[in-house]
PDB file of C-alpha atoms in Angstrom:
ATOM      1  CA  LYS A   1       6.467 -14.319 -14.991  1.00  0.00           C
ATOM      2  CA  TRP A   2       3.874 -11.645 -15.829  1.00  0.00           C
ATOM      3  CA  ILE A   3       0.719 -11.374 -13.713  1.00  0.00           C
ATOM      4  CA  LYS A   4      -1.015  -8.825 -15.975  1.00  0.00           C
ATOM      5  CA  VAL A   5      -0.304  -6.966 -19.199  1.00  0.00           C
ATOM      6  CA  VAL A   6      -0.304  -3.641 -17.345  1.00  0.00           C
ATOM      7  CA  ASP A   7       2.083  -5.141 -14.795  1.00  0.00           C
ATOM      8  CA  CYS A   8       4.447  -5.868 -17.680  1.00  0.00           C
ATOM      9  CA  GLU A   9       4.795  -2.140 -18.354  1.00  0.00           C
ATOM     10  CA  SER A  10       5.432  -1.506 -14.650  1.00  0.00           C
ATOM     11  CA  THR A  11       8.163  -4.148 -14.625  1.00  0.00           C
ATOM     12  CA  ILE A  12       9.820  -2.726 -17.732  1.00  0.00           C
ATOM     13  CA  ARG A  13       9.782   0.718 -16.090  1.00  0.00           C
ATOM     14  CA  GLY A  14      11.534  -0.705 -13.025  1.00  0.00           C
ATOM     15  CA  PHE A  15      14.122  -2.395 -15.246  1.00  0.00           C
ATOM     16  CA  ASN A  16      14.850   0.865 -17.058  1.00  0.00           C
ATOM     17  CA  SER A  17      15.030   2.660 -13.701  1.00  0.00           C
ATOM     18  CA  ARG A  18      17.679   0.130 -12.642  1.00  0.00           C
TER      19      ARG A  18
END
């Protein structure tokens, strides 16, 4: 679930960091 478009980028960054 995405709250905001900008949040999407933040989530992707966290995934990559994983």
